[in-house]
Short mmCIF file of C-alpha atoms in Angstrom, two decimals:
data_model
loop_
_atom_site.label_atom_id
_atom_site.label_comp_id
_atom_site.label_asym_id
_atom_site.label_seq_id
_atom_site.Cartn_x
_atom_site.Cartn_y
_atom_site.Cartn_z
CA UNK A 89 98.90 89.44 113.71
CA UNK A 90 95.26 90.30 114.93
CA UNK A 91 95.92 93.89 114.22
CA UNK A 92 97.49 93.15 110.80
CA UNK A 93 94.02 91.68 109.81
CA UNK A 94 91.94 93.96 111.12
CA UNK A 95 93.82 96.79 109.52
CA UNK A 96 93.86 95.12 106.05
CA UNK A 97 90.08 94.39 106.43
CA UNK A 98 89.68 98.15 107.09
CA UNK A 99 91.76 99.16 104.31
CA UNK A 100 89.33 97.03 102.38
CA UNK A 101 86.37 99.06 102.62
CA UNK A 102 86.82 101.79 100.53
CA UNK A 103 88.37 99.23 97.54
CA UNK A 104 85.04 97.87 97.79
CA UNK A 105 83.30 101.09 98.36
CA UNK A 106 85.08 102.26 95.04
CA UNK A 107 84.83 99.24 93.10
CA UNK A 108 81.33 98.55 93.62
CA UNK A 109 80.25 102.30 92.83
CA UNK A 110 82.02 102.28 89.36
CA UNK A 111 80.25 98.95 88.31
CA UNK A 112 77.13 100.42 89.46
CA UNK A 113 77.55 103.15 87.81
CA UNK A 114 78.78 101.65 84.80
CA UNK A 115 75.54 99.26 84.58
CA UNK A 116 72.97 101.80 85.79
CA UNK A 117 74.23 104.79 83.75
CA UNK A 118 74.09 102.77 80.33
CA UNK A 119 71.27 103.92 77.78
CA UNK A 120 68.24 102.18 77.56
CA UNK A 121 65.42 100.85 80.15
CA UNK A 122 65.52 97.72 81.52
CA UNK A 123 61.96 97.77 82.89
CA UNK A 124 60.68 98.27 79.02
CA UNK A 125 62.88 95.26 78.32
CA UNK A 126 60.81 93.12 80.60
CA UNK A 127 58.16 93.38 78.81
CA UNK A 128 59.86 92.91 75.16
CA UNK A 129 57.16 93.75 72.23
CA UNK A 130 54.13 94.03 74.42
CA UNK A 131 53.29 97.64 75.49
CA UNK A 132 53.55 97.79 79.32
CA UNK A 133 50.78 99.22 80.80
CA UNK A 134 51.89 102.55 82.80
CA UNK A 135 50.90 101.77 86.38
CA UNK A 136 52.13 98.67 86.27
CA UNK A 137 55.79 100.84 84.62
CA UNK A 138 55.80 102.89 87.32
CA UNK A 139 55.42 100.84 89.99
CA UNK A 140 57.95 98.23 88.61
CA UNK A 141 60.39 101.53 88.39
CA UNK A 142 59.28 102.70 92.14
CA UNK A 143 60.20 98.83 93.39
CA UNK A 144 63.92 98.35 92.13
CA UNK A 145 64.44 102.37 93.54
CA UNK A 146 65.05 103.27 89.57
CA UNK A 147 63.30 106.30 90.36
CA UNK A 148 65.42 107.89 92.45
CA UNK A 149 68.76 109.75 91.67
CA UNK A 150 71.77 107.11 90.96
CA UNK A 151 73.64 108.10 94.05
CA UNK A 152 70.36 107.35 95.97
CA UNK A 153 70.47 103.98 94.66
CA UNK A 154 73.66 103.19 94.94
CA UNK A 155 73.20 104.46 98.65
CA UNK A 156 70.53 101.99 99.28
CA UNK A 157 72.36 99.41 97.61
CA UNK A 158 75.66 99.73 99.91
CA UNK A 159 73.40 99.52 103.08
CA UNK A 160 72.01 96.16 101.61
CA UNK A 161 75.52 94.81 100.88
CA UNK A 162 76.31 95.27 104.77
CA UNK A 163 73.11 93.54 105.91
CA UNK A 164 74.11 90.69 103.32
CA UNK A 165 71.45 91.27 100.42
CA UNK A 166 73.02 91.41 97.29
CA UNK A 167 69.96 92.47 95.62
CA UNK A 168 66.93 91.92 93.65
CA UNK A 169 66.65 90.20 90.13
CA UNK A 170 64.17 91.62 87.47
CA UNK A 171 62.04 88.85 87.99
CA UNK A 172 61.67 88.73 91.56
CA UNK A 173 64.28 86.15 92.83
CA UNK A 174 67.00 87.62 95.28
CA UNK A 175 70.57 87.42 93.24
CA UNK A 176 71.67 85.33 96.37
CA UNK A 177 69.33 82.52 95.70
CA UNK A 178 70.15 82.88 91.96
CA UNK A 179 74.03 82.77 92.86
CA UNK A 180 73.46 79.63 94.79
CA UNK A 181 72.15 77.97 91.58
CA UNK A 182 75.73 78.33 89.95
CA UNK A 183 78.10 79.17 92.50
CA UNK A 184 78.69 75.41 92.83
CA UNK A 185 79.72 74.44 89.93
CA UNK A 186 81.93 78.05 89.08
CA UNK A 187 83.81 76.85 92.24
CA UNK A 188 84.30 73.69 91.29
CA UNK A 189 85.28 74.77 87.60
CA UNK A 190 87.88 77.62 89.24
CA UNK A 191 88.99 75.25 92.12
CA UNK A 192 90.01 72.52 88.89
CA UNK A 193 92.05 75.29 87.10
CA UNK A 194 93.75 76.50 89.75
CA UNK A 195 94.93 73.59 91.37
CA UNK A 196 95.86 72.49 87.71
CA UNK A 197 98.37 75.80 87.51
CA UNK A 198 99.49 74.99 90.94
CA UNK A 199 100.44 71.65 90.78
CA UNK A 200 101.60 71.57 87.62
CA UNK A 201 102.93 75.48 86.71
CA UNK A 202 105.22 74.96 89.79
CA UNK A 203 106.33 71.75 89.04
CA UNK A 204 107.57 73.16 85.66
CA UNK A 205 109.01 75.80 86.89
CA UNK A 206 110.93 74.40 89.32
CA UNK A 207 112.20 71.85 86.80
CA UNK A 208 113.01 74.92 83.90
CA UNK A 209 115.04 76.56 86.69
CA UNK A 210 117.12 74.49 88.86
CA UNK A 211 118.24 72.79 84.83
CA UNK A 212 118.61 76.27 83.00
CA UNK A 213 119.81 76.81 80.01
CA UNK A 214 118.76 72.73 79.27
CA UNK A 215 116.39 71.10 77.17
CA UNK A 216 113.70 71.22 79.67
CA UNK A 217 114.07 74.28 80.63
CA UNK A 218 113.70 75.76 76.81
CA UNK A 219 110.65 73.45 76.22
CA UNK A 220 109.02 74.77 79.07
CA UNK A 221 109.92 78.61 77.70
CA UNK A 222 108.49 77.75 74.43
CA UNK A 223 105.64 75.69 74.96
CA UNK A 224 104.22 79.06 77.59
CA UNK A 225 105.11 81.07 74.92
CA UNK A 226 102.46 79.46 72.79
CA UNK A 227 99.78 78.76 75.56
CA UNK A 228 100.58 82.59 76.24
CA UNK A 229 100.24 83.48 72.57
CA UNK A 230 96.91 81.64 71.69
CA UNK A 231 93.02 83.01 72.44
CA UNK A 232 91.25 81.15 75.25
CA UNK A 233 88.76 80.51 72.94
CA UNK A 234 90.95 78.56 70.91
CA UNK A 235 92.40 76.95 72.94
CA UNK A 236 88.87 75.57 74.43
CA UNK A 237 87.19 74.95 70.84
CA UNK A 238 90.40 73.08 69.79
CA UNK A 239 90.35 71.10 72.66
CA UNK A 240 86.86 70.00 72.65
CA UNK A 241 87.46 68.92 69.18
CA UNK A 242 90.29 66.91 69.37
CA UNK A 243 90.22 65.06 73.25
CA UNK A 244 86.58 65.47 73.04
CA UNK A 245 85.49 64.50 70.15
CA UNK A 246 88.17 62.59 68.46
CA UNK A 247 89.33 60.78 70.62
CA UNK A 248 86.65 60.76 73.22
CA UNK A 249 88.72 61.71 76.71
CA UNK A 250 86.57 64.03 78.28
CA UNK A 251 83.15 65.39 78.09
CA UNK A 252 82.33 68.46 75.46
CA UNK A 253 79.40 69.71 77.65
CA UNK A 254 77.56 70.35 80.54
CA UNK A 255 78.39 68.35 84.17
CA UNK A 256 76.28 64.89 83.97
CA UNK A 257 79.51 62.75 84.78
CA UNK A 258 80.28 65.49 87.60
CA UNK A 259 82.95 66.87 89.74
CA UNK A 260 85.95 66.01 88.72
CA UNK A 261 85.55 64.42 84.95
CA UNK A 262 83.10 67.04 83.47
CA UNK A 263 85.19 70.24 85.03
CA UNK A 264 88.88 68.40 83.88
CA UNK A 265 88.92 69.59 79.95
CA UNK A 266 87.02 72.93 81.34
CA UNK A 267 89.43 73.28 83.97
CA UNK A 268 92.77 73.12 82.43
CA UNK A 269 91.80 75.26 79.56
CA UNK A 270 90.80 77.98 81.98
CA UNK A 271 94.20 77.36 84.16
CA UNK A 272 96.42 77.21 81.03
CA UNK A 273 97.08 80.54 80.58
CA UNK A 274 97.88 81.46 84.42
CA UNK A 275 100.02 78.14 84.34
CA UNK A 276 102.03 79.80 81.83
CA UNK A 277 102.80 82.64 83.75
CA UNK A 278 103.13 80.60 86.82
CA UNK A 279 105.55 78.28 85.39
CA UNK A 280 107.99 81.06 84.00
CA UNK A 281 107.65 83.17 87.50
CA UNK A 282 108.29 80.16 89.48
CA UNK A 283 111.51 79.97 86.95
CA UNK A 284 112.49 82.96 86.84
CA UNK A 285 112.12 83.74 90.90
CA UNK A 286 114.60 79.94 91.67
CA UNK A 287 117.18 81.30 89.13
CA UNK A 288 117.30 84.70 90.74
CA UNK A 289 117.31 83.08 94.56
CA UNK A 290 119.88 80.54 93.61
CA UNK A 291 122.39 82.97 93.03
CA UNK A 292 121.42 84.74 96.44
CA UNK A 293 124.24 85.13 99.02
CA UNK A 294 122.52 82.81 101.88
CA UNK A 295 122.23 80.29 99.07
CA UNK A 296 125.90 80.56 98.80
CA UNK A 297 126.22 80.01 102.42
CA UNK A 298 124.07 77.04 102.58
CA UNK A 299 126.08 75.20 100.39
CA UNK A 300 129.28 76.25 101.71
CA UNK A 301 128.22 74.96 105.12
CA UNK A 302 127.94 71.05 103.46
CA UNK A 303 124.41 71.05 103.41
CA UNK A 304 122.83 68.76 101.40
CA UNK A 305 121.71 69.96 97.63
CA UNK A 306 117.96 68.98 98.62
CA UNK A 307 117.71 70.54 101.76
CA UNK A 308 119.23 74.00 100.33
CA UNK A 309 116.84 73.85 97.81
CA UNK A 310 113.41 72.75 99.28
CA UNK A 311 114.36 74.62 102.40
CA UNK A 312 116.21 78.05 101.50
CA UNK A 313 115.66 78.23 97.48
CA UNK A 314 112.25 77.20 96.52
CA UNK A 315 110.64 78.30 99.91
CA UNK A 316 111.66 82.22 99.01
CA UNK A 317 111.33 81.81 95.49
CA UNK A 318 107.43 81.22 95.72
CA UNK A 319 106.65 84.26 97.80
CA UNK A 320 105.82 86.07 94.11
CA UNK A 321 104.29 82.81 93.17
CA UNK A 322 102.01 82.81 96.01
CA UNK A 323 100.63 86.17 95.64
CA UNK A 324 99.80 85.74 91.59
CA UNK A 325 98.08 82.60 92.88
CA UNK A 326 96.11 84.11 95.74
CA UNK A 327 95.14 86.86 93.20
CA UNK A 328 94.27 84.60 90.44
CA UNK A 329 91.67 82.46 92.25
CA UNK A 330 89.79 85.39 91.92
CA UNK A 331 90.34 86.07 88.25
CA UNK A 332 89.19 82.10 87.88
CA UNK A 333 85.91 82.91 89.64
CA UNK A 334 85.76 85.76 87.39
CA UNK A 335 87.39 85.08 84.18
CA UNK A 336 84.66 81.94 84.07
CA UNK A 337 82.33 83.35 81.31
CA UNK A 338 83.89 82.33 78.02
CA UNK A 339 84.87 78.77 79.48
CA UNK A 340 80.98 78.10 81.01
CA UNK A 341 79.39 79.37 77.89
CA UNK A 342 81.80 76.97 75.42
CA UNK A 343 81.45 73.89 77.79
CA UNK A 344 78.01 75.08 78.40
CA UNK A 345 78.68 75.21 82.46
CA UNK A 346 75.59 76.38 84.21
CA UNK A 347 77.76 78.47 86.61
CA UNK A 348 77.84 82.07 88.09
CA UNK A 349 79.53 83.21 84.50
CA UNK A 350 76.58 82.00 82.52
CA UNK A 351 74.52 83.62 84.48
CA UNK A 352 76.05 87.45 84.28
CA UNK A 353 76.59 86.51 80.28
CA UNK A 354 72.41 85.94 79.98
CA UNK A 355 72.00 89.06 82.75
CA UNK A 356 74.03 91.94 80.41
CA UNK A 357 71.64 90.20 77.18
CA UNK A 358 68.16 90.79 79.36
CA UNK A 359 69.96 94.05 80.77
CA UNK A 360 69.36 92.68 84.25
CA UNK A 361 71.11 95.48 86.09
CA UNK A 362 70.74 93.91 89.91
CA UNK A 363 72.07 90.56 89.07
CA UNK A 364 75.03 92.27 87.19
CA UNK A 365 76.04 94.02 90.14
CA UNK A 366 75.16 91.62 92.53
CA UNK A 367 77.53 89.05 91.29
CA UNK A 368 79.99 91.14 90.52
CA UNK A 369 80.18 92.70 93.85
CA UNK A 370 80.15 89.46 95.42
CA UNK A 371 83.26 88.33 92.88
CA UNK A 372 84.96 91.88 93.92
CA UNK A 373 84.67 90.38 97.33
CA UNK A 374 85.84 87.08 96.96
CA UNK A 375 89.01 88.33 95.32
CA UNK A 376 89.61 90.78 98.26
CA UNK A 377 89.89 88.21 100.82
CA UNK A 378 92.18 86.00 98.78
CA UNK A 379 94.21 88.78 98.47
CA UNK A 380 93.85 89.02 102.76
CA UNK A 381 94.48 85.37 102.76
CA UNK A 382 97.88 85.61 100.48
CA UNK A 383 98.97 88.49 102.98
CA UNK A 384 98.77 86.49 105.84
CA UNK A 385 100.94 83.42 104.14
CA UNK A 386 103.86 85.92 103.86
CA UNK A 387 104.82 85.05 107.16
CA UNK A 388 104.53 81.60 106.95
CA UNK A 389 106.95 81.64 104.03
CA UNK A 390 109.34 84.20 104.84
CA UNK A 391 110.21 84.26 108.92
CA UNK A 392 111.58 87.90 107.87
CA UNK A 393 108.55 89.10 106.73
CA UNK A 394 106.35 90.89 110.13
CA UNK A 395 102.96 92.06 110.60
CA UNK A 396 104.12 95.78 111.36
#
């Protein structure tokens, strides 16, 4: 088991090695200066360019930088924003409420994508199970942004449900409208894997078996079908909690959330390249370790599964 984490964590490295170099590289290497943009239609005096340039390393060649940026990463410093705050402290500002918007979707898709997709497949082929086809279809089928303007219109507007903005009434009634807007498209997806992955394991040969020992139809399915059918569940969940914390952006800026994705949105309009990267590397790493975490539950739901 030990040796199953450790290698996984080393296997991590160079994912984040590569990751974090091509969104450095992909801020850094974009046209324009972001030191002039600090200064907006004033005329920066030289010295005080040059030593602005010499402090943030933007001086040096990119793999320099991106060389002294890695050895910061490993003693925990994610960096330095353009106007002197340390990207940690400015993550700290939003990071709460980003996890509590993310943390509101997904256990939205999770309660209620598996409940529907349990229902769709052990009645297949019924009227639930083609409402639940269609109505994913459309969630599937409509912009995010559509779906989040639409909603704010009619529950919170018209008929005054939930909260259009902001987080004065708090955690949970300001993230719930937020929440299930940014869950409803992975809930789709959830909903018809969860389907798809009971119809395929009911017609599995120790299924068969089950049943033709006498046991009873609950047991055989809470027990044998639905525990192996959300092993591919599992694994799109553990890899979506990530994709919530970074798929925030859209959903903070309609709902006007002061999280994490606010805060890259107002960073790429300033051309802030250290909080860009900064946040994104720490989102790279947050979706590595759920995908650590959803490796290490595929034991716990399939005994057949081993850490080799």
């Amino acid at each position: 088991m030990w040796r199953f984490v450790l290698r996984r964590l080393l296997q991590m490295v160079p994912v984040l090695i590569g990751t974090t170099f091509l969104i450095y590289v992909a801020v850094f290497a974009l046209p324009g200066d972001p030191i002039r943009a600090l200064g907006g239609d004033k005329p920066m005096p030289p010295s005080v360019y040059e030593a602005l340039r010499h402090h943030y390393h933007l001086d040096e060649p990119l793999i320099t930088q991106y060389g002294r940026y890695l050895l910061g990463i490993a003693r925990g410093d994610f960096g330095e924003t353009l106007n002197g705050q340390s990207v940690a402290s400015l993550m700290a500002t939003g990071w709460t409420v980003t996890v509590q918007l993310a943390l509101t979707a997904w256990i939205f898709e999770l309660v209620v994508g598996i409940g529907l997709g349990v229902l769709a497949g052990l009645r297949k082929g019924g009227i639930i199970d083609s409402l639940v086809l269609s109505g994913t279809t459309f969630v599937i089928a409509i912009p995010a942004f559509v779906l989040a303007y639409s909603a704010q219109l009619i529950f919170g507007l018209k008929l005054g449900w939930f909260p259009t903005a902001g987080t004065d009434d708090g955690w949970p009634y300001s993230y719930l409208l937020p929440g299930m807007i940014l869950g409803s498209l992975s809930l789709a997806y959830i909903a018809r894997l969860t389907r798809t992955s009971l119809v395929e394991n009911t017609r599995a040969d120790y299924v068969r078996t089950a049943r033709a020992k006498g046991l009873p139809r609950r047991r055989v399915i809470v027990r044998h079908t639905l525990r192996n059918s959300l092993i591919p569940v599992v694994t799109y969940l553990g890899v979506d909690l990530g994709n919530l914390l970074a798929g925030a952006i859209v959903i903070e800026g309609i709902f006007n959330l002061p999280g994490i994705g606010q805060q890259i949105f107002q960073a790429v309009q300033i051309k802030d390249g250290p909080t860009v990267v900064g946040i994104s590397t720490f989102l790279v790493l947050i979706f590595l370790l759920a995908n650590l975490v959803v490796d290490i539950l595929y034991g716990a739901l399939d005994p057949r599964i081993r850490y080799e």
